[in-house]
Tab-separated table of C-alpha atoms in Angstrom:
chain	number	residue	atom	x	y	z
A	21	MET	CA	111.741	106.448	60.209
A	22	ARG	CA	113.166	107.254	56.768
A	23	THR	CA	109.715	107.035	55.194
A	24	SER	CA	108.276	109.512	57.686
A	25	ARG	CA	111.146	111.902	56.992
A	26	TYR	CA	110.525	111.726	53.256
A	27	VAL	CA	106.808	112.353	53.802
A	28	ILE	CA	107.535	115.372	56.003
A	29	LEU	CA	110.005	116.711	53.427
A	30	CYS	CA	107.483	116.309	50.606
A	31	LEU	CA	104.742	117.991	52.621
A	32	LEU	CA	107.062	120.858	53.511
A	33	THR	CA	108.008	121.261	49.852
A	34	MET	CA	104.366	121.317	48.773
A	35	VAL	CA	103.508	123.884	51.472
A	36	LEU	CA	106.316	126.155	50.340
A	37	LEU	CA	105.261	125.652	46.735
A	38	SER	CA	101.640	126.520	47.480
A	39	LEU	CA	102.713	129.618	49.378
A	40	SER	CA	104.905	130.736	46.494
A	41	LEU	CA	102.069	130.104	44.040
A	42	GLY	CA	99.732	132.186	46.176
A	43	ALA	CA	102.283	134.961	46.461
A	44	VAL	CA	102.772	135.123	42.706
A	45	ALA	CA	99.055	134.904	42.027
A	46	SER	CA	98.349	137.766	44.407
A	47	THR	CA	100.814	140.082	42.651
A	48	GLY	CA	100.146	139.122	39.107
A	49	GLY	CA	98.230	142.286	38.324
A	50	ASP	CA	94.902	142.183	36.534
A	51	GLU	CA	93.374	138.959	35.314
A	52	ASP	CA	94.161	139.600	31.635
A	53	LYS	CA	97.868	140.232	31.971
A	54	ILE	CA	100.685	138.735	34.020
A	55	ASP	CA	103.827	140.860	34.041
A	56	VAL	CA	106.565	138.284	34.649
A	57	GLN	CA	109.321	140.877	34.846
A	58	GLU	CA	107.399	142.901	37.426
A	59	ILE	CA	106.701	139.795	39.512
A	60	VAL	CA	110.322	138.623	39.443
A	61	MET	CA	111.808	142.046	40.199
A	62	GLY	CA	109.143	142.769	42.812
A	63	HIS	CA	109.854	139.592	44.774
A	64	THR	CA	113.651	139.779	44.461
A	65	GLY	CA	113.940	143.519	45.136
A	66	ASP	CA	113.886	145.488	48.363
A	67	ALA	CA	110.746	147.147	49.742
A	68	HIS	CA	109.493	149.369	52.554
A	69	GLU	CA	106.950	146.758	53.626
A	70	TRP	CA	106.921	142.981	53.975
A	71	HIS	CA	104.234	141.824	51.559
A	72	ILE	CA	102.619	138.484	52.461
A	73	THR	CA	99.602	138.021	50.176
A	74	THR	CA	96.600	139.778	48.618
A	75	ILE	CA	92.989	138.923	49.478
A	76	ASP	CA	90.238	140.509	47.362
A	77	LYS	CA	92.646	143.204	46.149
A	78	HIS	CA	93.560	143.992	49.759
A	79	HIS	CA	97.303	143.730	50.420
A	80	VAL	CA	98.258	141.884	53.587
A	81	SER	CA	101.700	143.126	54.577
A	82	ILE	CA	103.846	144.029	57.553
A	83	PRO	CA	104.623	147.779	57.591
A	84	LEU	CA	108.217	148.799	58.269
A	85	PRO	CA	109.613	152.045	59.750
A	86	VAL	CA	110.461	154.845	57.317
A	87	ILE	CA	113.228	157.110	58.659
A	88	VAL	CA	114.216	159.902	56.289
A	89	MET	CA	115.816	163.331	56.248
A	90	SER	CA	114.054	165.718	53.904
A	91	ASN	CA	115.933	168.144	51.686
A	92	ASP	CA	115.308	170.959	54.169
A	93	GLY	CA	117.222	169.027	56.857
A	94	SER	CA	114.290	167.931	59.034
A	95	TRP	CA	113.911	164.311	60.159
A	96	HIS	CA	110.712	162.305	59.758
A	97	CYS	CA	109.825	158.873	61.141
A	98	PHE	CA	106.613	156.972	60.392
A	99	MET	CA	105.407	153.528	59.352
A	100	SER	CA	105.200	152.638	55.669
A	101	SER	CA	101.473	151.930	56.073
A	102	ALA	CA	100.960	155.702	56.270
A	103	PHE	CA	101.415	155.867	52.485
A	104	HIS	CA	98.209	153.848	52.065
A	105	HIS	CA	96.062	156.078	54.275
A	106	SER	CA	95.693	158.772	51.618
A	107	ALA	CA	94.231	158.545	48.125
A	108	ASP	CA	97.353	159.953	46.432
A	109	GLY	CA	99.764	157.735	48.401
A	110	LYS	CA	101.506	160.663	50.104
A	111	HIS	CA	102.311	161.269	53.762
A	112	ASN	CA	103.578	164.666	54.912
A	113	GLY	CA	104.751	165.327	51.368
A	114	PHE	CA	106.645	162.035	51.037
A	115	PHE	CA	105.702	159.304	48.564
A	116	ILE	CA	107.150	156.249	46.820
A	117	PRO	CA	106.958	156.346	42.990
A	118	THR	CA	105.888	153.153	41.232
A	119	GLU	CA	107.791	153.941	38.031
A	120	GLY	CA	110.635	156.057	36.728
A	121	GLU	CA	114.236	156.392	37.872
A	122	ASN	CA	113.140	156.873	41.512
A	123	LYS	CA	110.955	153.774	41.584
A	124	ASP	CA	110.499	152.309	45.093
A	125	LYS	CA	112.551	155.157	46.614
A	126	VAL	CA	111.173	157.643	49.149
A	127	CYS	CA	110.800	160.982	47.358
A	128	GLU	CA	109.382	164.442	47.906
A	129	ILE	CA	108.497	167.416	45.720
A	130	VAL	CA	111.213	170.116	45.753
A	131	ASP	CA	110.648	173.240	43.623
A	132	GLY	CA	108.009	171.414	41.637
A	133	ARG	CA	110.293	168.453	40.852
A	134	GLU	CA	110.353	164.909	42.146
A	135	GLU	CA	113.552	164.324	44.105
A	136	ARG	CA	114.810	161.694	46.490
A	137	VAL	CA	115.060	162.555	50.154
A	138	LYS	CA	118.425	163.796	51.364
A	139	LEU	CA	119.065	160.743	53.548
A	140	ASP	CA	117.100	157.497	53.848
A	141	LEU	CA	117.750	155.308	56.925
A	142	SER	CA	114.541	153.305	56.641
A	143	LEU	CA	114.313	149.727	57.873
A	144	THR	CA	113.544	148.013	54.581
A	145	LYS	CA	112.797	144.338	54.061
A	146	ASN	CA	116.447	143.469	53.439
A	147	VAL	CA	117.567	145.362	56.554
A	148	VAL	CA	115.044	143.540	58.740
A	149	GLN	CA	116.022	140.221	57.150
A	150	LEU	CA	119.670	140.968	57.918
A	151	TRP	CA	118.884	141.542	61.602
A	152	ILE	CA	116.809	138.357	61.699
A	153	VAL	CA	119.829	136.432	60.391
A	154	VAL	CA	122.076	138.107	62.982
A	155	ILE	CA	119.682	137.177	65.803
A	156	LEU	CA	119.516	133.577	64.562
A	157	MET	CA	123.308	133.389	64.472
A	158	LEU	CA	123.542	134.727	68.023
A	159	LEU	CA	121.007	132.181	69.253
A	160	ILE	CA	122.796	129.337	67.480
A	161	PHE	CA	126.313	130.207	68.620
A	162	ILE	CA	125.439	131.274	72.153
A	163	GLY	CA	123.373	128.109	72.638
A	164	SER	CA	126.182	125.915	71.305
A	165	ALA	CA	128.802	127.722	73.394
A	166	ARG	CA	126.678	127.221	76.505
A	167	TRP	CA	126.690	123.457	75.908
A	168	TYR	CA	130.492	123.402	75.656
A	169	ARG	CA	130.841	125.595	78.726
A	170	ASN	CA	128.813	123.152	80.818
A	171	LYS	CA	130.251	119.905	79.442
A	172	LYS	CA	132.721	117.817	81.411
A	173	ALA	CA	135.879	116.080	80.296
A	174	ASP	CA	134.178	112.671	80.204
A	175	SER	CA	131.035	113.937	78.417
A	176	ASP	CA	129.967	112.357	75.151
A	177	ALA	CA	130.173	114.214	71.871
A	178	PRO	CA	127.294	116.647	71.308
A	179	LYS	CA	124.196	115.323	69.619
A	180	GLY	CA	121.216	116.860	67.938
A	181	PHE	CA	121.394	120.489	66.886
A	182	VAL	CA	124.659	121.240	68.716
A	183	GLY	CA	126.253	118.268	66.986
A	184	LEU	CA	125.041	119.594	63.626
A	185	VAL	CA	126.573	123.003	64.325
A	186	GLU	CA	129.838	121.374	65.397
A	187	MET	CA	129.916	119.370	62.167
A	188	PHE	CA	129.625	122.541	60.057
A	189	VAL	CA	132.186	124.434	62.149
A	190	MET	CA	134.753	121.621	62.066
A	191	MET	CA	134.245	121.033	58.351
A	192	VAL	CA	134.707	124.695	57.408
A	193	ASN	CA	137.518	125.302	59.895
A	194	ASP	CA	139.595	122.192	59.168
A	195	ASP	CA	138.876	121.494	55.508
A	196	VAL	CA	138.638	125.063	54.220
A	197	ILE	CA	140.172	127.699	56.491
A	198	LYS	CA	143.134	125.764	57.846
A	199	ALA	CA	143.871	124.129	54.496
A	200	CYS	CA	143.689	127.364	52.464
A	201	VAL	CA	145.068	129.994	54.833
A	202	GLY	CA	147.733	127.783	56.391
A	203	GLU	CA	148.556	126.409	59.825
A	204	LYS	CA	150.432	129.552	60.834
A	205	HIS	CA	147.756	132.188	60.206
A	206	TYR	CA	144.369	130.447	60.054
A	207	LYS	CA	143.365	131.154	63.679
A	208	ARG	CA	143.480	134.898	63.028
A	209	TYR	CA	140.936	134.687	60.194
A	210	ALA	CA	138.769	131.777	61.339
A	211	PRO	CA	136.230	133.963	63.235
A	212	TYR	CA	135.566	136.144	60.191
A	213	LEU	CA	135.410	133.292	57.690
A	214	LEU	CA	133.120	131.178	59.884
A	215	THR	CA	130.842	134.188	60.431
A	216	ALA	CA	130.723	134.835	56.677
A	217	PHE	CA	129.870	131.188	55.979
A	218	PHE	CA	126.983	130.990	58.449
A	219	PHE	CA	125.671	134.432	57.500
A	220	ILE	CA	125.491	133.529	53.805
A	221	PHE	CA	124.155	130.036	54.492
A	222	LEU	CA	121.336	131.210	56.781
A	223	SER	CA	120.483	134.108	54.458
A	224	ASN	CA	120.224	131.707	51.525
A	225	LEU	CA	117.971	129.329	53.472
A	226	LEU	CA	115.651	132.096	54.683
A	227	GLY	CA	115.460	133.421	51.135
A	228	LEU	CA	113.805	130.148	50.078
A	229	VAL	CA	110.944	130.622	52.551
A	230	PRO	CA	108.263	132.670	50.734
A	231	ILE	CA	106.644	134.202	53.847
A	232	PHE	CA	107.807	136.116	56.910
A	233	PRO	CA	110.387	135.784	58.483
A	234	GLY	CA	111.845	134.637	55.171
A	235	GLY	CA	111.347	135.683	51.589
A	236	ALA	CA	113.857	138.541	51.366
A	237	ASN	CA	116.471	138.230	48.648
A	238	LEU	CA	119.356	139.208	50.932
A	239	THR	CA	122.361	137.558	49.253
A	240	GLY	CA	120.741	138.235	45.876
A	241	ASN	CA	121.192	141.947	46.576
A	242	ILE	CA	124.453	143.196	45.095
A	243	ALA	CA	124.881	145.761	47.893
A	244	ILE	CA	125.076	142.939	50.457
A	245	THR	CA	127.537	140.891	48.403
A	246	PHE	CA	129.589	144.050	47.799
A	247	VAL	CA	130.002	144.605	51.552
A	248	LEU	CA	130.931	140.954	52.118
A	249	ALA	CA	133.495	141.129	49.304
A	250	MET	CA	134.952	144.351	50.761
A	251	PHE	CA	135.456	142.644	54.128
A	252	THR	CA	137.545	140.017	52.370
A	253	PHE	CA	139.345	142.749	50.386
A	254	PHE	CA	140.394	144.507	53.600
A	255	ALA	CA	141.384	141.214	55.252
A	256	ILE	CA	143.646	140.480	52.283
A	257	ASN	CA	145.324	143.841	51.779
A	258	LEU	CA	145.477	145.289	55.286
A	259	PHE	CA	147.188	142.229	56.756
A	260	GLY	CA	149.198	140.964	53.778
A	261	ASN	CA	152.874	140.445	54.603
A	262	ARG	CA	155.942	141.964	53.009
A	263	GLU	CA	156.395	139.141	50.522
A	264	TYR	CA	152.835	139.631	49.246
A	265	TRP	CA	153.393	143.290	48.389
A	266	LEU	CA	156.822	142.493	46.946
A	267	GLU	CA	155.207	140.038	44.542
A	268	ILE	CA	152.800	142.788	43.436
A	269	PHE	CA	155.149	145.746	42.969
A	270	TRP	CA	158.325	143.824	42.093
A	271	PRO	CA	157.367	140.300	40.977
A	272	LYS	CA	159.976	137.724	40.052
A	273	VAL	CA	159.813	138.187	36.298
A	274	PRO	CA	162.307	139.552	33.763
A	275	THR	CA	163.244	143.159	34.495
A	276	TRP	CA	161.935	144.456	31.166
A	277	LEU	CA	158.425	143.474	32.325
A	278	LYS	CA	158.779	145.721	35.379
A	279	CYS	CA	160.936	148.605	34.232
A	280	PRO	CA	160.753	151.083	32.546
A	281	VAL	CA	157.161	150.080	31.701
A	282	PRO	CA	155.567	148.571	34.866
A	283	MET	CA	153.507	146.015	32.960
A	284	MET	CA	153.419	143.244	35.566
A	285	PRO	CA	152.874	145.539	38.587
A	286	VAL	CA	149.858	147.077	36.811
A	287	ILE	CA	148.455	143.603	36.087
A	288	GLU	CA	149.008	142.543	39.708
A	289	LEU	CA	147.327	145.705	41.003
A	290	PHE	CA	144.389	145.033	38.704
A	291	GLY	CA	144.210	141.526	40.199
A	292	ILE	CA	143.753	143.047	43.658
A	293	LEU	CA	140.425	144.488	42.482
A	294	THR	CA	139.247	141.493	40.461
A	295	LYS	CA	139.309	139.161	43.470
A	296	PRO	CA	136.568	140.948	45.498
A	297	PHE	CA	134.693	141.686	42.267
A	298	ALA	CA	134.564	137.951	41.493
A	299	LEU	CA	133.329	137.203	45.017
A	300	MET	CA	130.630	139.869	44.775
A	301	VAL	CA	129.278	138.911	41.336
A	302	ARG	CA	129.470	135.129	41.836
A	303	LEU	CA	127.317	135.124	44.979
A	304	PHE	CA	124.868	137.750	43.712
A	305	ALA	CA	124.360	136.167	40.275
A	306	ASN	CA	123.834	132.611	41.513
A	307	ILE	CA	121.314	133.487	44.233
A	308	PHE	CA	119.415	136.024	42.131
A	309	ALA	CA	119.255	133.655	39.152
A	310	GLY	CA	117.877	130.830	41.295
A	311	HIS	CA	115.069	133.010	42.680
A	312	ALA	CA	114.276	134.384	39.222
A	313	ILE	CA	114.020	130.892	37.698
A	314	VAL	CA	111.665	129.629	40.416
A	315	LEU	CA	109.420	132.686	40.079
A	316	SER	CA	109.444	132.464	36.279
A	317	LEU	CA	108.445	128.796	36.375
A	318	THR	CA	105.628	129.703	38.765
A	319	CYS	CA	104.392	132.356	36.358
A	320	VAL	CA	104.238	129.731	33.593
A	321	ILE	CA	101.369	128.041	35.475
A	322	PHE	CA	99.171	131.140	35.391
A	323	ILE	CA	100.134	132.082	31.830
A	324	SER	CA	99.447	128.573	30.480
A	325	CYS	CA	96.052	128.408	32.222
A	326	LYS	CA	94.916	131.349	30.100
A	327	LEU	CA	95.646	129.349	26.930
A	328	GLY	CA	93.113	126.647	27.693
A	329	ALA	CA	92.399	123.764	30.049
A	330	VAL	CA	94.373	121.113	28.118
A	331	ILE	CA	97.477	123.227	27.555
A	332	GLY	CA	97.267	124.678	31.046
A	333	ALA	CA	97.039	121.255	32.710
A	334	GLY	CA	100.008	119.901	30.776
A	335	LEU	CA	102.325	122.875	31.228
A	336	SER	CA	101.247	123.364	34.840
A	337	GLY	CA	102.201	119.800	35.695
A	338	VAL	CA	105.611	120.227	34.086
A	339	SER	CA	106.084	123.576	35.844
A	340	VAL	CA	105.214	122.134	39.268
A	341	VAL	CA	107.757	119.321	38.801
A	342	MET	CA	110.410	121.812	37.698
A	343	ILE	CA	109.634	124.127	40.627
A	344	ILE	CA	110.020	121.284	43.129
A	345	PHE	CA	113.284	120.295	41.434
A	346	MET	CA	114.548	123.888	41.509
A	347	ASP	CA	113.578	124.286	45.179
A	348	CYS	CA	115.582	121.180	46.053
A	349	LEU	CA	118.458	122.430	43.903
A	350	GLU	CA	118.311	125.797	45.647
A	351	LEU	CA	118.764	124.053	49.002
A	352	LEU	CA	121.999	122.614	47.647
A	353	VAL	CA	123.025	125.945	46.123
A	354	ALA	CA	122.409	127.683	49.467
A	355	PHE	CA	125.178	125.581	50.996
A	356	ILE	CA	127.457	125.527	47.953
A	357	GLN	CA	127.533	129.302	47.543
A	358	ALA	CA	128.325	129.831	51.235
A	359	TYR	CA	131.050	127.189	50.978
A	360	VAL	CA	132.527	128.628	47.765
A	361	PHE	CA	132.570	132.209	49.087
A	362	THR	CA	134.341	131.072	52.261
A	363	MET	CA	136.784	128.885	50.337
A	364	LEU	CA	137.723	131.604	47.822
A	365	SER	CA	138.089	134.164	50.621
A	366	ALA	CA	140.362	131.759	52.496
A	367	ILE	CA	142.424	131.118	49.347
A	368	PHE	CA	142.852	134.839	48.667
A	369	ILE	CA	143.804	135.482	52.293
A	370	GLY	CA	146.270	132.600	52.174
A	371	LEU	CA	147.881	134.062	49.040
A	372	ALA	CA	148.456	137.284	50.999
A	373	HIS	CA	150.748	135.376	53.395
A	374	PRO	CA	153.328	133.666	51.190
A	375	GLU	CA	156.436	132.267	52.794
A	376	GLU	CA	159.412	134.631	52.622
A	377	HIS	CA	162.132	133.481	50.261
A	378	HIS	CA	165.756	134.337	50.967
A	379	GLU	CA	168.350	134.093	48.228
């Protein structure tokens, strides 16, 4: 049984590797030059279409809806494939520049100048990936809740997928949320922290799949991590108790550190902002760096093959081994980063509910 599992895991790894190699090869540009930076940023960035592969210079992709308000106030809705129907890449005056400060943004010509549209509500790759993660979470939790609703008092513990979900929920709830927030307040914040954990974990896992419905760099997008960090920021500061704010504006330090120069209150107020900033940057940097390393190692294969058969064979073999190692490491990082974000959020929330001290 164990041998078959290892074989399946190895085959799955090789399939994902081959798909990633094909994806990089199809976007590598012309045959004489491979732009590593363009490949890395193209695969880790957002887009108005879900690119799958390229066959004979023909891009195979899933078009996504473009919903924009032009600068004259009129709304326009069309599929992103409409940009490819014309020779100049324009549709009703809208286009997506491939370079410059407005690169990959929907623009239009206003008074002879290139300007972004007034409002862009398009369903980009990251937006669609986000909704896919939300749907997966609903299916997982509703399915698990249905099992518990139908179980009887003498029923055995859940097995299979429901048992796996219960293991994650109990581990995060008991070992992280309850331990960090405290027995008194943890139930209030458990729904948010569990949702954040599973959202980040599933997003990280789908980001490792190079083809639809995966492949989007959701948690490697700083806008996503910013919103997650702001949720924790509001949970900390909107519901912090009296003792928490007293420790910020009038901490228990010598008076000369608080008055007339409010040195310690300024430092404590600065700490309020550094906590969500650390959450945002930590998650973004780790996920983005992992994707960039895997893509860069993949590019080494195609670059080394241009140097000759002997050098290409040697470096390609090393690159393939490193890519497999990094893919396995990324599976571990997918869980660790979700765990760390949840743990730090729980710690910060717990610090906002210190016990009141009476002299």
